[in-house]
Coordinates of C-alpha atoms and ligand atoms in Angstrom, one line a residue:
M1 CA -54.8 13.3 -8.7
G2 CA -53.9 10.6 -10.9
V3 CA -52.8 10.4 -14.4
S4 CA -55.5 10.8 -16.6
E5 CA -56.4 8.0 -18.7
P6 CA -56.4 8.5 -22.7
P7 CA -59.3 7.6 -24.2
H8 CA -59.9 4.1 -26.0
T9 CA -57.1 2.3 -24.6
T10 CA -56.7 -0.7 -22.5
I11 CA -53.5 -1.4 -20.2
L12 CA -51.5 -3.9 -21.5
I13 CA -48.6 -3.9 -19.3
Q14 CA -48.8 -2.9 -15.8
A15 CA -46.2 -1.0 -14.3
D16 CA -45.2 -3.3 -11.6
A17 CA -44.6 -6.0 -14.5
I18 CA -42.5 -3.7 -16.6
A19 CA -40.4 -3.0 -13.1
A20 CA -40.0 -7.0 -12.8
R21 CA -38.9 -7.4 -16.3
V22 CA -36.4 -4.4 -16.3
M23 CA -34.9 -5.8 -13.1
A24 CA -34.5 -9.4 -14.8
L25 CA -33.6 -7.5 -18.1
A26 CA -30.4 -5.8 -15.9
A27 CA -29.6 -8.9 -14.2
E28 CA -29.0 -10.8 -17.7
I29 CA -27.1 -7.9 -18.9
A30 CA -24.8 -7.4 -16.0
Q31 CA -24.0 -10.6 -16.3
D32 CA -23.1 -10.5 -19.8
Y33 CA -21.2 -7.3 -19.5
A34 CA -19.3 -8.6 -16.7
G35 CA -15.8 -7.0 -16.8
R36 CA -16.5 -4.7 -19.9
E37 CA -17.2 -0.9 -19.7
L38 CA -21.0 -0.7 -20.7
H39 CA -21.9 2.4 -22.9
L40 CA -25.8 2.8 -23.3
V41 CA -27.2 4.7 -26.2
G42 CA -31.0 5.8 -25.6
V43 CA -33.1 6.3 -28.5
M44 CA -35.0 9.6 -28.1
R45 CA -37.6 10.1 -27.0
G46 CA -39.4 6.8 -26.4
A47 CA -36.5 5.3 -24.2
L48 CA -36.4 7.8 -21.8
Y49 CA -38.0 6.0 -19.0
F50 CA -36.9 2.7 -20.1
L51 CA -33.3 3.9 -20.0
A52 CA -33.7 5.5 -16.8
D53 CA -34.9 2.6 -15.1
L54 CA -32.6 0.1 -16.9
S55 CA -29.8 2.0 -16.0
R56 CA -30.3 2.4 -12.2
A57 CA -31.4 -1.6 -12.4
L58 CA -27.6 -2.1 -13.8
Q59 CA -26.3 0.1 -11.2
A60 CA -27.7 -1.8 -8.5
E61 CA -26.5 -5.1 -9.9
D62 CA -23.0 -3.4 -9.8
A63 CA -22.5 -3.7 -13.0
G64 CA -19.0 -1.4 -13.4
A65 CA -18.4 1.5 -15.3
L66 CA -21.7 2.7 -16.7
T67 CA -22.5 5.4 -19.1
F68 CA -25.0 6.7 -21.6
D69 CA -25.8 9.0 -24.3
W70 CA -28.7 9.7 -26.4
I71 CA -29.4 9.9 -30.1
E72 CA -33.0 11.0 -32.1
L73 CA -33.7 9.6 -35.2
S74 CA -36.6 10.1 -37.6
S75 CA -37.9 7.8 -40.1
Y76 CA -40.0 8.5 -42.9
R77 CA -43.4 6.8 -42.4
G78 CA -45.5 5.7 -45.4
G79 CA -48.6 5.3 -43.6
T80 CA -48.1 3.4 -40.4
E81 CA -44.9 1.4 -41.5
S82 CA -41.4 2.9 -41.2
T83 CA -39.3 3.2 -44.5
G84 CA -35.6 2.5 -44.6
N85 CA -35.0 6.1 -44.6
V86 CA -33.7 6.9 -41.2
E87 CA -32.0 10.0 -40.4
V88 CA -30.4 11.1 -37.2
T89 CA -32.1 14.5 -36.1
R90 CA -30.0 14.7 -32.7
D91 CA -26.7 13.1 -32.7
L92 CA -24.9 11.7 -29.8
I93 CA -22.5 13.8 -27.5
D94 CA -20.0 11.1 -26.9
P95 CA -17.5 9.0 -29.8
V96 CA -18.8 5.3 -29.5
D97 CA -15.2 4.1 -31.1
G98 CA -13.9 1.2 -29.1
R99 CA -16.5 0.9 -26.7
H100 CA -19.2 -1.6 -26.2
V101 CA -22.6 -0.2 -26.9
L102 CA -26.0 -1.3 -25.8
V103 CA -28.5 0.6 -27.8
I104 CA -31.9 1.1 -25.1
E105 CA -34.9 1.3 -27.8
D106 CA -38.5 1.1 -26.7
I107 CA -40.0 -0.9 -29.4
V108 CA -39.0 -2.3 -32.7
D109 CA -41.4 -2.6 -35.4
S110 CA -40.2 -3.1 -39.0
G111 CA -36.8 -3.0 -37.5
H112 CA -35.5 -0.5 -40.1
T113 CA -34.6 2.1 -37.3
M114 CA -32.6 -0.4 -35.2
T115 CA -30.9 -1.4 -38.7
F116 CA -29.9 1.8 -39.3
L117 CA -28.9 2.4 -36.0
V118 CA -26.8 -0.5 -35.7
A119 CA -24.6 0.0 -38.9
L120 CA -24.0 3.5 -38.2
L121 CA -22.5 2.4 -34.5
Q122 CA -20.5 -0.1 -36.5
A123 CA -19.3 2.5 -39.0
R124 CA -18.0 4.7 -36.0
G125 CA -15.7 2.0 -34.8
A126 CA -17.9 0.7 -31.8
A127 CA -16.2 -2.6 -30.4
T128 CA -19.7 -4.3 -29.8
V129 CA -23.2 -3.2 -30.7
E130 CA -26.1 -4.9 -29.3
V131 CA -29.9 -4.1 -29.2
C132 CA -32.2 -4.0 -25.7
A133 CA -35.8 -3.3 -26.8
L134 CA -38.6 -2.9 -24.5
L135 CA -41.1 -4.1 -26.4
D136 CA -40.7 -6.5 -29.9
K137 CA -43.2 -6.6 -32.6
P138 CA -42.0 -9.6 -34.4
A139 CA -45.3 -10.1 -37.1
R140 CA -43.9 -6.3 -38.4
R141 CA -40.8 -6.9 -39.1
R142 CA -39.1 -6.1 -42.6
A143 CA -35.8 -6.4 -41.7
P144 CA -34.6 -10.4 -41.5
N145 CA -31.1 -9.4 -40.4
L146 CA -31.6 -7.6 -37.4
Q147 CA -30.5 -9.3 -34.1
V148 CA -32.2 -7.8 -30.9
R149 CA -30.2 -9.4 -28.2
Y150 CA -32.4 -8.2 -25.3
I151 CA -36.2 -8.0 -25.5
G152 CA -38.5 -7.2 -22.7
F153 CA -41.6 -8.2 -24.1
R154 CA -43.3 -9.8 -27.4
I155 CA -46.4 -8.2 -28.5
E156 CA -49.0 -8.8 -31.2
D157 CA -49.4 -6.4 -34.2
Q158 CA -51.0 -3.5 -31.9
F159 CA -50.2 0.4 -31.5
V160 CA -48.9 0.9 -27.9
L161 CA -48.4 4.1 -25.9
G162 CA -47.2 5.0 -22.5
Y163 CA -43.9 4.4 -20.4
G164 CA -42.4 6.6 -22.7
M165 CA -44.1 6.0 -26.0
D166 CA -46.7 8.2 -27.5
L167 CA -49.3 9.0 -30.0
D168 CA -48.8 12.2 -31.7
E169 CA -46.4 13.0 -28.8
R170 CA -48.9 12.6 -26.1
H171 CA -49.2 10.1 -23.4
R172 CA -45.6 9.2 -22.9
A173 CA -45.4 9.9 -19.0
L174 CA -48.1 7.2 -18.4
P175 CA -46.7 4.6 -16.2
Y176 CA -48.0 1.4 -18.1
I177 CA -48.2 0.4 -21.3
A178 CA -51.5 0.5 -22.7
V179 CA -53.1 -0.4 -26.3
V180 CA -54.7 2.0 -28.5
A181 CA -58.4 0.2 -29.5
A182 CA -58.2 1.4 -33.1
K183 CA -55.3 2.0 -35.0
P184 CA -54.3 5.8 -36.1
E185 CA -54.3 6.1 -39.9
Ligands
IMP201 P1 -39.4 0.6 -36.8 O1 -38.2 1.6 -37.6 O2 -40.4 0.4 -37.9 O3 -38.7 -0.4 -36.3 O4 -39.9 1.8 -36.1 C1 -39.6 2.0 -34.6 C2 -40.1 3.1 -34.2 O5 -41.6 3.5 -34.4 C3 -40.3 3.0 -32.6 O6 -38.7 3.8 -32.2 C4 -41.4 3.8 -32.3 O7 -40.9 5.1 -32.1 C5 -42.2 3.6 -33.2 N1 -43.3 2.8 -33.3 C6 -43.5 1.8 -33.7 N2 -44.3 1.2 -33.0 C7 -44.8 1.9 -32.1 C8 -46.2 1.8 -31.1 O8 -46.9 1.1 -31.3 N3 -46.3 3.0 -30.6 C9 -45.5 4.0 -30.4 N4 -44.4 3.9 -31.2 C10 -44.4 3.0 -32.3
MG202 MG1 -38.6 5.5 -31.5

């Protein structure tokens, strides 16, 4: 039995296209971080599969010492748009001071969440902080100073789900990324 498809969606990015892009990102990251120990910080819960696949692709690139940790953030949403009021709802386990941190995020929308997290990691003394996002919605950006170093795919202003991303906590385990036909309120 296959994965049941949620209603009113169309596939935007197939599983094999995600896998190919993850491999290419891993090759680029491994080259950039050659000779440095890389510490991935995954943002729960949406980055679950992206971090799982990317970290294994990095291992296959023989990227050297590789560690990862998780943080969960919540951002108050006024309607569909997040605000700058971001909170840590589950914190990291390991300290980041002196480490080369690469944040692994599912999607950058307004950019408020990543702006908050980059500042937090810098304040905690990380040696370097960069962001790797599977998806980017540049049309929605409200934080112009945010630098996203690695981007899997740039997409239009559409609500997406699958491959870790949810609609009301559902559909995260779909192997592909789908677009919701009508935007949720
Ligand atoms: P930002 O702070 O506006 O950049 O919000 C980023 C967060 O909003 C991401 O970590 C996602 O959890 C969530 N998000 C934004 N757009 C989507 C989407 O299209 N589908 C699922 N989650 C989304
Ligand atoms: Mg998220």
